[in-house]
PDB file of C-alpha atoms and ligand atoms in Angstrom:
ATOM      1  CA  UNK A   1    -109.276  33.942 101.667  1.00 67.00           C
ATOM      2  CA  UNK A   2    -112.444  34.974 103.570  1.00 80.00           C
ATOM      3  CA  UNK A   3    -111.946  38.060 105.733  1.00 91.00           C
ATOM      4  CA  UNK A   4    -111.746  37.528 109.507  1.00 97.00           C
ATOM      5  CA  UNK A   5    -114.400  38.957 111.843  1.00 98.00           C
ATOM      6  CA  UNK A   6    -111.977  41.747 112.755  1.00 98.00           C
ATOM      7  CA  UNK A   7    -111.271  42.601 109.122  1.00 98.00           C
ATOM      8  CA  UNK A   8    -114.989  42.579 108.333  1.00 98.00           C
ATOM      9  CA  UNK A   9    -115.507  45.206 111.044  1.00 98.00           C
ATOM     10  CA  UNK A  10    -112.722  47.339 109.548  1.00 98.00           C
ATOM     11  CA  UNK A  11    -114.052  46.832 106.006  1.00 98.00           C
ATOM     12  CA  UNK A  12    -117.591  47.802 107.034  1.00 98.00           C
ATOM     13  CA  UNK A  13    -116.389  51.051 108.618  1.00 99.00           C
ATOM     14  CA  UNK A  14    -114.107  51.910 105.682  1.00 99.00           C
ATOM     15  CA  UNK A  15    -116.734  51.206 103.017  1.00 98.00           C
ATOM     16  CA  UNK A  16    -119.341  53.329 104.762  1.00 98.00           C
ATOM     17  CA  UNK A  17    -116.882  56.206 105.245  1.00 98.00           C
ATOM     18  CA  UNK A  18    -115.736  55.723 101.630  1.00 98.00           C
ATOM     19  CA  UNK A  19    -119.279  56.243 100.348  1.00 98.00           C
ATOM     20  CA  UNK A  20    -119.423  59.496 102.296  1.00 98.00           C
ATOM     21  CA  UNK A  21    -116.073  60.640 100.870  1.00 98.00           C
ATOM     22  CA  UNK A  22    -117.075  59.671  97.324  1.00 98.00           C
ATOM     23  CA  UNK A  23    -120.264  61.737  97.627  1.00 97.00           C
ATOM     24  CA  UNK A  24    -118.320  64.758  98.882  1.00 97.00           C
ATOM     25  CA  UNK A  25    -115.630  64.256  96.228  1.00 97.00           C
ATOM     26  CA  UNK A  26    -118.359  64.627  93.614  1.00 94.00           C
ATOM     27  CA  UNK A  27    -119.323  68.024  95.019  1.00 94.00           C
ATOM     28  CA  UNK A  28    -115.981  69.175  96.292  1.00 92.00           C
ATOM     29  CA  UNK A  29    -116.587  72.778  95.180  1.00 92.00           C
ATOM     30  CA  UNK A  30    -119.405  73.068  97.750  1.00 92.00           C
ATOM     31  CA  UNK A  31    -117.434  71.648 100.689  1.00 92.00           C
ATOM     32  CA  UNK A  32    -116.882  73.605 103.843  1.00 93.00           C
ATOM     33  CA  UNK A  33    -113.123  74.016 104.293  1.00 94.00           C
ATOM     34  CA  UNK A  34    -111.198  75.245 107.315  1.00 93.00           C
ATOM     35  CA  UNK A  35    -107.516  76.032 107.541  1.00 94.00           C
ATOM     36  CA  UNK A  36    -105.610  74.423 110.424  1.00 91.00           C
ATOM     37  CA  UNK A  37    -102.414  76.263 109.489  1.00 89.00           C
ATOM     38  CA  UNK A  38    -100.582  77.352 106.318  1.00 88.00           C
ATOM     39  CA  UNK A  39    -101.157  74.714 103.631  1.00 86.00           C
ATOM     40  CA  UNK A  40    -103.025  72.532 106.129  1.00 90.00           C
ATOM     41  CA  UNK A  41    -106.709  72.110 105.306  1.00 91.00           C
ATOM     42  CA  UNK A  42    -109.537  70.121 106.786  1.00 94.00           C
ATOM     43  CA  UNK A  43    -112.958  69.769 105.204  1.00 94.00           C
ATOM     44  CA  UNK A  44    -116.401  68.700 106.297  1.00 95.00           C
ATOM     45  CA  UNK A  45    -115.608  65.463 104.408  1.00 97.00           C
ATOM     46  CA  UNK A  46    -112.716  64.595 106.785  1.00 97.00           C
ATOM     47  CA  UNK A  47    -114.967  65.140 109.801  1.00 97.00           C
ATOM     48  CA  UNK A  48    -117.926  63.190 108.402  1.00 98.00           C
ATOM     49  CA  UNK A  49    -115.774  60.208 107.431  1.00 98.00           C
ATOM     50  CA  UNK A  50    -114.084  60.226 110.833  1.00 98.00           C
ATOM     51  CA  UNK A  51    -117.460  60.292 112.606  1.00 98.00           C
ATOM     52  CA  UNK A  52    -118.661  57.274 110.597  1.00 98.00           C
ATOM     53  CA  UNK A  53    -115.503  55.281 111.329  1.00 99.00           C
ATOM     54  CA  UNK A  54    -115.614  56.212 115.018  1.00 98.00           C
ATOM     55  CA  UNK A  55    -119.270  55.152 115.352  1.00 98.00           C
ATOM     56  CA  UNK A  56    -118.875  51.893 113.409  1.00 98.00           C
ATOM     57  CA  UNK A  57    -115.724  50.767 115.211  1.00 98.00           C
ATOM     58  CA  UNK A  58    -117.060  51.805 118.653  1.00 98.00           C
ATOM     59  CA  UNK A  59    -120.206  49.789 118.099  1.00 98.00           C
ATOM     60  CA  UNK A  60    -118.375  46.678 116.908  1.00 98.00           C
ATOM     61  CA  UNK A  61    -115.571  46.758 119.495  1.00 98.00           C
ATOM     62  CA  UNK A  62    -116.816  48.673 122.546  1.00 97.00           C
ATOM     63  CA  UNK A  63    -114.011  49.848 124.803  1.00 97.00           C
ATOM     64  CA  UNK A  64    -111.169  50.026 122.287  1.00 98.00           C
ATOM     65  CA  UNK A  65    -109.376  53.402 122.368  1.00 98.00           C
ATOM     66  CA  UNK A  66    -108.738  55.669 119.394  1.00 98.00           C
ATOM     67  CA  UNK A  67    -106.042  57.898 117.988  1.00 98.00           C
ATOM     68  CA  UNK A  68    -107.674  59.878 115.169  1.00 98.00           C
ATOM     69  CA  UNK A  69    -106.348  62.810 113.172  1.00 98.00           C
ATOM     70  CA  UNK A  70    -109.245  65.175 113.764  1.00 97.00           C
ATOM     71  CA  UNK A  71    -110.540  64.036 117.181  1.00 97.00           C
ATOM     72  CA  UNK A  72    -107.172  63.184 118.690  1.00 98.00           C
ATOM     73  CA  UNK A  73    -106.943  60.555 121.413  1.00 98.00           C
ATOM     74  CA  UNK A  74    -110.070  58.935 122.828  1.00 98.00           C
ATOM     75  CA  UNK A  75    -109.378  56.667 125.791  1.00 97.00           C
ATOM     76  CA  UNK A  76    -111.284  53.394 126.011  1.00 97.00           C
ATOM     77  CA  UNK A  77    -111.956  51.011 128.892  1.00 98.00           C
ATOM     78  CA  UNK A  78    -109.834  48.393 127.082  1.00 97.00           C
ATOM     79  CA  UNK A  79    -106.295  49.730 127.487  1.00 96.00           C
ATOM     80  CA  UNK A  80    -104.712  47.092 125.275  1.00 98.00           C
ATOM     81  CA  UNK A  81    -106.382  47.970 121.942  1.00 98.00           C
ATOM     82  CA  UNK A  82    -106.223  51.267 120.048  1.00 98.00           C
ATOM     83  CA  UNK A  83    -107.628  52.076 116.613  1.00 98.00           C
ATOM     84  CA  UNK A  84    -105.376  54.476 114.715  1.00 98.00           C
ATOM     85  CA  UNK A  85    -107.388  56.304 112.077  1.00 99.00           C
ATOM     86  CA  UNK A  86    -106.848  58.831 109.326  1.00 98.00           C
ATOM     87  CA  UNK A  87    -110.299  59.276 107.774  1.00 98.00           C
ATOM     88  CA  UNK A  88    -108.943  61.081 104.703  1.00 98.00           C
ATOM     89  CA  UNK A  89    -105.254  60.839 103.882  1.00 98.00           C
ATOM     90  CA  UNK A  90    -104.491  63.170 101.008  1.00 98.00           C
ATOM     91  CA  UNK A  91    -106.900  66.017 101.774  1.00 96.00           C
ATOM     92  CA  UNK A  92    -105.020  68.377  99.462  1.00 95.00           C
ATOM     93  CA  UNK A  93    -105.477  65.973  96.520  1.00 97.00           C
ATOM     94  CA  UNK A  94    -109.144  65.544  97.459  1.00 97.00           C
ATOM     95  CA  UNK A  95    -109.658  69.322  97.401  1.00 96.00           C
ATOM     96  CA  UNK A  96    -108.178  69.484  93.917  1.00 95.00           C
ATOM     97  CA  UNK A  97    -110.398  66.741  92.532  1.00 96.00           C
ATOM     98  CA  UNK A  98    -107.418  64.359  92.461  1.00 98.00           C
ATOM     99  CA  UNK A  99    -108.495  60.752  93.270  1.00 98.00           C
ATOM    100  CA  UNK A 100    -105.259  59.787  95.064  1.00 98.00           C
ATOM    101  CA  UNK A 101    -106.628  59.805  98.597  1.00 98.00           C
ATOM    102  CA  UNK A 102    -107.307  57.049 101.095  1.00 98.00           C
ATOM    103  CA  UNK A 103    -108.893  55.993 104.358  1.00 99.00           C
ATOM    104  CA  UNK A 104    -106.419  54.451 106.792  1.00 99.00           C
ATOM    105  CA  UNK A 105    -107.448  52.267 109.746  1.00 99.00           C
ATOM    106  CA  UNK A 106    -104.817  50.534 111.871  1.00 99.00           C
ATOM    107  CA  UNK A 107    -105.135  48.521 115.065  1.00 98.00           C
ATOM    108  CA  UNK A 108    -102.500  48.554 117.781  1.00 98.00           C
ATOM    109  CA  UNK A 109    -102.501  45.847 120.454  1.00 98.00           C
ATOM    110  CA  UNK A 110    -100.136  46.192 123.404  1.00 97.00           C
ATOM    111  CA  UNK A 111     -97.554  48.161 121.462  1.00 95.00           C
ATOM    112  CA  UNK A 112     -97.767  46.073 118.282  1.00 97.00           C
ATOM    113  CA  UNK A 113     -99.375  47.047 114.983  1.00 98.00           C
ATOM    114  CA  UNK A 114    -101.605  44.021 114.317  1.00 98.00           C
ATOM    115  CA  UNK A 115    -104.071  44.958 111.572  1.00 98.00           C
ATOM    116  CA  UNK A 116    -104.294  47.531 108.805  1.00 99.00           C
ATOM    117  CA  UNK A 117    -106.706  48.591 106.097  1.00 99.00           C
ATOM    118  CA  UNK A 118    -106.147  51.251 103.436  1.00 99.00           C
ATOM    119  CA  UNK A 119    -109.102  52.003 101.187  1.00 99.00           C
ATOM    120  CA  UNK A 120    -109.055  54.235  98.109  1.00 98.00           C
ATOM    121  CA  UNK A 121    -112.732  54.774  97.289  1.00 98.00           C
ATOM    122  CA  UNK A 122    -112.293  56.289  93.815  1.00 97.00           C
ATOM    123  CA  UNK A 123    -109.606  53.850  92.680  1.00 98.00           C
ATOM    124  CA  UNK A 124    -111.593  50.995  94.251  1.00 98.00           C
ATOM    125  CA  UNK A 125    -108.491  49.522  95.884  1.00 98.00           C
ATOM    126  CA  UNK A 126    -108.644  47.961  99.345  1.00 98.00           C
ATOM    127  CA  UNK A 127    -105.400  46.908 101.004  1.00 99.00           C
ATOM    128  CA  UNK A 128    -105.750  44.698 104.074  1.00 98.00           C
ATOM    129  CA  UNK A 129    -103.409  42.840 106.375  1.00 98.00           C
ATOM    130  CA  UNK A 130    -103.394  41.149 109.739  1.00 98.00           C
ATOM    131  CA  UNK A 131    -100.213  40.174 111.511  1.00 98.00           C
ATOM    132  CA  UNK A 132     -99.101  36.744 110.347  1.00 98.00           C
ATOM    133  CA  UNK A 133    -101.764  36.380 107.655  1.00 98.00           C
ATOM    134  CA  UNK A 134    -100.294  38.133 104.607  1.00 98.00           C
ATOM    135  CA  UNK A 135    -101.286  41.286 102.754  1.00 98.00           C
ATOM    136  CA  UNK A 136    -103.989  41.677 100.118  1.00 98.00           C
ATOM    137  CA  UNK A 137    -105.096  44.108  97.416  1.00 98.00           C
ATOM    138  CA  UNK A 138    -108.828  43.447  97.088  1.00 98.00           C
ATOM    139  CA  UNK A 139    -108.754  39.618  97.075  1.00 94.00           C
ATOM    140  CA  UNK A 140    -105.287  39.170  95.683  1.00 98.00           C
ATOM    141  CA  UNK A 141    -102.178  38.455  97.767  1.00 98.00           C
ATOM    142  CA  UNK A 142     -99.473  41.144  97.357  1.00 98.00           C
ATOM    143  CA  UNK A 143     -95.701  41.168  97.826  1.00 98.00           C
ATOM    144  CA  UNK A 144     -93.124  43.928  97.813  1.00 98.00           C
ATOM    145  CA  UNK A 145     -91.057  44.205  94.623  1.00 98.00           C
ATOM    146  CA  UNK A 146     -88.109  41.831  94.358  1.00 98.00           C
ATOM    147  CA  UNK A 147     -85.878  44.488  92.764  1.00 97.00           C
ATOM    148  CA  UNK A 148     -82.618  44.911  94.646  1.00 96.00           C
ATOM    149  CA  UNK A 149     -80.657  47.252  92.408  1.00 97.00           C
ATOM    150  CA  UNK A 150     -81.119  50.815  93.629  1.00 97.00           C
ATOM    151  CA  UNK A 151     -80.376  52.231  90.163  1.00 98.00           C
ATOM    152  CA  UNK A 152     -83.481  50.432  88.831  1.00 98.00           C
ATOM    153  CA  UNK A 153     -85.747  51.413  91.722  1.00 98.00           C
ATOM    154  CA  UNK A 154     -88.741  53.748  91.836  1.00 98.00           C
ATOM    155  CA  UNK A 155     -88.930  55.535  95.192  1.00 98.00           C
ATOM    156  CA  UNK A 156     -91.892  57.390  96.702  1.00 98.00           C
ATOM    157  CA  UNK A 157     -91.634  60.278  99.125  1.00 98.00           C
ATOM    158  CA  UNK A 158     -93.585  63.128 100.678  1.00 97.00           C
ATOM    159  CA  UNK A 159     -92.626  66.772 100.301  1.00 95.00           C
ATOM    160  CA  UNK A 160     -93.124  69.068 103.309  1.00 92.00           C
ATOM    161  CA  UNK A 161     -95.851  71.483 102.283  1.00 85.00           C
ATOM    162  CA  UNK A 162     -96.219  75.170 102.939  1.00 82.00           C
ATOM    163  CA  UNK A 163     -95.644  76.010 106.571  1.00 78.00           C
ATOM    164  CA  UNK A 164     -94.064  72.667 107.550  1.00 81.00           C
ATOM    165  CA  UNK A 165     -90.512  72.416 108.847  1.00 83.00           C
ATOM    166  CA  UNK A 166     -87.842  70.430 107.084  1.00 90.00           C
ATOM    167  CA  UNK A 167     -88.069  71.761 103.523  1.00 92.00           C
ATOM    168  CA  UNK A 168     -84.305  72.358 103.182  1.00 93.00           C
ATOM    169  CA  UNK A 169     -83.525  68.974 104.725  1.00 94.00           C
ATOM    170  CA  UNK A 170     -85.946  67.328 102.312  1.00 96.00           C
ATOM    171  CA  UNK A 171     -84.268  68.963  99.314  1.00 96.00           C
ATOM    172  CA  UNK A 172     -80.854  67.785 100.548  1.00 96.00           C
ATOM    173  CA  UNK A 173     -82.159  64.230 100.939  1.00 97.00           C
ATOM    174  CA  UNK A 174     -83.894  64.325  97.565  1.00 98.00           C
ATOM    175  CA  UNK A 175     -80.662  65.472  95.927  1.00 97.00           C
ATOM    176  CA  UNK A 176     -78.822  62.402  97.237  1.00 97.00           C
ATOM    177  CA  UNK A 177     -81.647  59.920  96.520  1.00 98.00           C
ATOM    178  CA  UNK A 178     -82.327  61.293  93.029  1.00 97.00           C
ATOM    179  CA  UNK A 179     -78.700  60.714  92.109  1.00 97.00           C
ATOM    180  CA  UNK A 180     -78.960  57.021  92.963  1.00 98.00           C
ATOM    181  CA  UNK A 181     -82.380  55.761  91.892  1.00 98.00           C
ATOM    182  CA  UNK A 182     -84.338  55.386  88.666  1.00 98.00           C
ATOM    183  CA  UNK A 183     -87.122  57.801  89.660  1.00 98.00           C
ATOM    184  CA  UNK A 184     -88.881  59.530  92.543  1.00 98.00           C
ATOM    185  CA  UNK A 185     -92.669  59.890  92.915  1.00 98.00           C
ATOM    186  CA  UNK A 186     -94.920  61.864  95.263  1.00 98.00           C
ATOM    187  CA  UNK A 187     -98.596  60.916  95.586  1.00 98.00           C
ATOM    188  CA  UNK A 188     -99.741  63.181  98.435  1.00 98.00           C
ATOM    189  CA  UNK A 189    -101.084  60.296 100.559  1.00 98.00           C
ATOM    190  CA  UNK A 190     -98.602  58.581 102.851  1.00 98.00           C
ATOM    191  CA  UNK A 191    -100.971  55.630 103.351  1.00 99.00           C
ATOM    192  CA  UNK A 192    -101.220  55.169  99.586  1.00 98.00           C
ATOM    193  CA  UNK A 193     -97.417  55.341  99.251  1.00 98.00           C
ATOM    194  CA  UNK A 194     -97.020  52.505 101.771  1.00 99.00           C
ATOM    195  CA  UNK A 195     -99.798  50.446 100.146  1.00 99.00           C
ATOM    196  CA  UNK A 196     -98.225  50.843  96.719  1.00 99.00           C
ATOM    197  CA  UNK A 197     -94.802  49.967  98.105  1.00 99.00           C
ATOM    198  CA  UNK A 198     -96.391  46.829  99.605  1.00 99.00           C
ATOM    199  CA  UNK A 199     -97.871  45.994  96.189  1.00 98.00           C
ATOM    200  CA  UNK A 200     -94.518  46.453  94.421  1.00 98.00           C
ATOM    201  CA  UNK A 201     -95.560  49.585  92.502  1.00 98.00           C
ATOM    202  CA  UNK A 202     -92.864  51.480  94.358  1.00 98.00           C
ATOM    203  CA  UNK A 203     -89.622  49.868  95.517  1.00 98.00           C
ATOM    204  CA  UNK A 204     -89.184  52.104  98.541  1.00 98.00           C
ATOM    205  CA  UNK A 205     -90.497  55.126 100.397  1.00 98.00           C
ATOM    206  CA  UNK A 206     -89.269  57.682 102.869  1.00 98.00           C
ATOM    207  CA  UNK A 207     -90.936  60.690 104.483  1.00 98.00           C
ATOM    208  CA  UNK A 208     -90.358  62.839 107.570  1.00 96.00           C
ATOM    209  CA  UNK A 209     -92.664  64.692 109.946  1.00 95.00           C
ATOM    210  CA  UNK A 210     -95.731  62.528 109.610  1.00 96.00           C
ATOM    211  CA  UNK A 211     -98.060  61.253 112.318  1.00 97.00           C
ATOM    212  CA  UNK A 212     -98.830  57.726 113.362  1.00 98.00           C
ATOM    213  CA  UNK A 213    -102.319  57.831 111.780  1.00 98.00           C
ATOM    214  CA  UNK A 214    -100.710  58.355 108.357  1.00 98.00           C
ATOM    215  CA  UNK A 215     -98.812  55.076 108.571  1.00 98.00           C
ATOM    216  CA  UNK A 216    -100.268  52.686 111.201  1.00 98.00           C
ATOM    217  CA  UNK A 217    -102.275  50.659 108.661  1.00 99.00           C
ATOM    218  CA  UNK A 218     -99.499  50.883 106.071  1.00 99.00           C
ATOM    219  CA  UNK A 219     -96.967  49.432 108.515  1.00 99.00           C
ATOM    220  CA  UNK A 220     -98.959  46.188 108.795  1.00 99.00           C
ATOM    221  CA  UNK A 221     -99.753  45.980 105.067  1.00 99.00           C
ATOM    222  CA  UNK A 222     -96.119  46.614 104.120  1.00 99.00           C
ATOM    223  CA  UNK A 223     -94.686  44.119 106.626  1.00 99.00           C
ATOM    224  CA  UNK A 224     -97.195  41.423 105.694  1.00 98.00           C
ATOM    225  CA  UNK A 225     -96.189  41.952 102.055  1.00 99.00           C
ATOM    226  CA  UNK A 226     -92.623  41.096 103.067  1.00 98.00           C
ATOM    227  CA  UNK A 227     -91.372  44.673 103.401  1.00 98.00           C
ATOM    228  CA  UNK A 228     -89.303  46.443 106.040  1.00 98.00           C
ATOM    229  CA  UNK A 229     -90.195  49.710 107.750  1.00 98.00           C
ATOM    230  CA  UNK A 230     -88.236  51.647 110.374  1.00 98.00           C
ATOM    231  CA  UNK A 231     -87.453  55.291 110.955  1.00 98.00           C
ATOM    232  CA  UNK A 232     -84.885  56.724 108.468  1.00 97.00           C
ATOM    233  CA  UNK A 233     -82.043  55.916 110.895  1.00 97.00           C
ATOM    234  CA  UNK A 234     -83.155  52.274 111.112  1.00 98.00           C
ATOM    235  CA  UNK A 235     -84.765  52.448 114.553  1.00 98.00           C
ATOM    236  CA  UNK A 236     -87.958  50.411 115.136  1.00 98.00           C
ATOM    237  CA  UNK A 237     -91.259  52.219 114.619  1.00 97.00           C
ATOM    238  CA  UNK A 238     -93.373  53.029 117.671  1.00 97.00           C
ATOM    239  CA  UNK A 239     -96.510  55.089 118.281  1.00 96.00           C
ATOM    240  CA  UNK A 240     -94.190  58.085 118.724  1.00 96.00           C
ATOM    241  CA  UNK A 241     -92.316  57.696 115.398  1.00 97.00           C
ATOM    242  CA  UNK A 242     -92.707  60.631 113.010  1.00 96.00           C
ATOM    243  CA  UNK A 243     -90.398  59.761 110.120  1.00 97.00           C
ATOM    244  CA  UNK A 244     -90.319  56.543 108.111  1.00 98.00           C
ATOM    245  CA  UNK A 245     -88.294  54.523 105.647  1.00 98.00           C
ATOM    246  CA  UNK A 246     -89.744  51.486 103.862  1.00 99.00           C
ATOM    247  CA  UNK A 247     -88.952  49.003 101.114  1.00 98.00           C
ATOM    248  CA  UNK A 248     -87.906  45.455 100.530  1.00 97.00           C
ATOM    249  CA  UNK A 249     -84.954  44.402 102.683  1.00 98.00           C
ATOM    250  CA  UNK A 250     -82.304  45.376 100.161  1.00 98.00           C
ATOM    251  CA  UNK A 251     -83.760  48.736  99.073  1.00 98.00           C
ATOM    252  CA  UNK A 252     -84.589  49.634 102.684  1.00 98.00           C
ATOM    253  CA  UNK A 253     -80.990  48.997 103.640  1.00 98.00           C
ATOM    254  CA  UNK A 254     -79.526  50.899 100.685  1.00 98.00           C
ATOM    255  CA  UNK A 255     -81.781  53.930 101.254  1.00 98.00           C
ATOM    256  CA  UNK A 256     -80.830  53.966 104.928  1.00 98.00           C
ATOM    257  CA  UNK A 257     -77.133  54.053 103.995  1.00 98.00           C
ATOM    258  CA  UNK A 258     -77.731  56.841 101.447  1.00 98.00           C
ATOM    259  CA  UNK A 259     -79.714  58.982 103.898  1.00 98.00           C
ATOM    260  CA  UNK A 260     -76.854  58.673 106.427  1.00 97.00           C
ATOM    261  CA  UNK A 261     -74.675  60.573 103.944  1.00 95.00           C
ATOM    262  CA  UNK A 262     -76.984  63.598 103.882  1.00 95.00           C
ATOM    263  CA  UNK A 263     -75.719  66.427 106.062  1.00 89.00           C
ATOM    264  CA  UNK A 264     -78.201  67.333 108.803  1.00 86.00           C
ATOM    265  CA  UNK A 265     -79.051  70.992 108.137  1.00 83.00           C
ATOM    266  CA  UNK A 266     -81.301  71.371 111.191  1.00 68.00           C
ATOM    267  CA  UNK A 267     -83.190  68.968 113.409  1.00 63.00           C
ATOM    268  CA  UNK A 268     -84.801  66.972 110.571  1.00 55.00           C
ATOM    269  CA  UNK A 269     -87.799  65.880 112.630  1.00 59.00           C
ATOM    270  CA  UNK A 270     -89.060  69.156 114.022  1.00 53.00           C
ATOM    271  CA  UNK A 271     -92.486  68.721 115.583  1.00 45.00           C
TER     272      UNK A 271
HETATM  273  P1  2AM N 301    -103.447  64.459 105.316  1.00 61.06           P
HETATM  274  O1  2AM N 301    -103.892  64.629 103.926  1.00 61.06           O
HETATM  275  O2  2AM N 301    -104.230  63.469 106.100  1.00 61.06           O
HETATM  276  O3  2AM N 301    -103.288  65.738 106.074  1.00 61.06           O
HETATM  277  C1  2AM N 301     -98.393  63.632 102.302  1.00 61.06           C
HETATM  278  O4  2AM N 301     -97.045  63.877 102.227  1.00 61.06           O
HETATM  279  C2  2AM N 301     -98.798  63.340 103.716  1.00 61.06           C
HETATM  280  O5  2AM N 301     -98.641  64.494 104.552  1.00 61.06           O
HETATM  281  C3  2AM N 301    -100.239  62.938 103.796  1.00 61.06           C
HETATM  282  O6  2AM N 301    -100.285  61.749 104.522  1.00 61.06           O
HETATM  283  C4  2AM N 301    -100.916  64.122 104.496  1.00 61.06           C
HETATM  284  O7  2AM N 301    -102.004  63.736 105.308  1.00 61.06           O
HETATM  285  C5  2AM N 301     -99.799  64.616 105.345  1.00 61.06           C
HETATM  286  N1  2AM N 301     -99.990  65.981 105.753  1.00 61.06           N
HETATM  287  C6  2AM N 301    -100.648  66.932 105.094  1.00 61.06           C
HETATM  288  N2  2AM N 301    -100.658  68.068 105.792  1.00 61.06           N
HETATM  289  C7  2AM N 301     -99.980  67.822 106.926  1.00 61.06           C
HETATM  290  C8  2AM N 301     -99.645  68.610 108.065  1.00 61.06           C
HETATM  291  N3  2AM N 301    -100.004  69.878 108.196  1.00 61.06           N
HETATM  292  N4  2AM N 301     -98.927  68.026 109.037  1.00 61.06           N
HETATM  293  C9  2AM N 301     -98.535  66.768 108.909  1.00 61.06           C
HETATM  294  N5  2AM N 301     -98.830  65.976 107.868  1.00 61.06           N
HETATM  295  C10 2AM N 301     -99.549  66.499 106.890  1.00 61.06           C
HETATM  296 CA1   CA N 302    -104.757  66.606 107.646  1.00 61.06          CA
HETATM  297 CA1   CA N 303    -102.706  61.960 106.835  1.00 61.06          CA
HETATM  298 CA1   CA N 304    -106.191  63.234 107.162  1.00 61.06          CA
END
C-alpha cells in the first residue's frame, strides 16, 4: 500500500534522524554524554536526532505542537494536533553498541492517538500505522500473535534501572508472571517492545513508569495490528498514562488478571 502524505512526512523525518543516529552509533566512543540522573543518560545523538525530527515535522506541518523527550512540550498554533517524539528510545543500548534502539514518532489528534512510526535504523525495520488503516513492518501487513495460552506465551517487559522507583514492585510482578508464561524478555526499548508485540514476536508486554513518548507510536501500531493496550489495571491510555499492558485480547486479559494478584508493595507508579 502506498504511504499517505502524512506517513511520508513521518518517514522522511525518521529516515533523516536515523541516518544521524547510525553515524553516531558508528562512533559511539566519541559521543558527548551527559547524565540526567543515576542510570539516566542522554547523548549528543539524542539531541541531534530530536532537532532533525523537530525541524522536519515543523516544516511539513506548521503549527502542530510537540511533546518530545529532550525538549519537553512545545505549544503550536494548532491546538488539536501534537507530535509525540522519542528521538532515541533505548539510549543505554545505543551507548553499549547494542543495535536494539528506535526512533518513535506518534501523532495525537484531539485526545486520540492517530498515527505512529517506529524506526530501528540498524535493524532496518520500520513499523507504521494510521488509525483504521492497519499496521505494517516495512511494506508487509502485521498482526499480533494468535496465541491464547499464557503458558505458551513470550512476554516482554522493562526493568526499572538504577535510580528509578518501583524495583521491588517489578520483582514481585516478575515473580508472578514468570510462573505463568513460557518466557520473559527485556529489550531496553519500550517502542521496540510494542512494535515486536504488534508483529507477533512477543505475545504481550507490560512496563511501569514510562512516559508517553516511549509508547505513543507503539499504541497505534499495536492497535492497528489487532492488539489491546491499557494501563496494567485495564484503564484506557491517555497522554497522562505512565504504565502499560499490551497483547492480543486474550493475553492482555490474562496478564491483567495475573497482575491483580501481585501485592502492592508501594505506590507502583511513583513519578
Ligand atoms: P530511553 O532510552 O528513551 O530513555 C526501557 O525499559 C525504557 O525505559 C526505554 O523506553 C527507555 O527510554 C526508558 N527509560 C530509560 N531511562 C529512563 C528514565 N530515567 N526514566 C524513564 N524512562 C526511562
Ligand atoms: Ca532518555
Ligand atoms: Ca524512551
Ligand atoms: Ca529517548
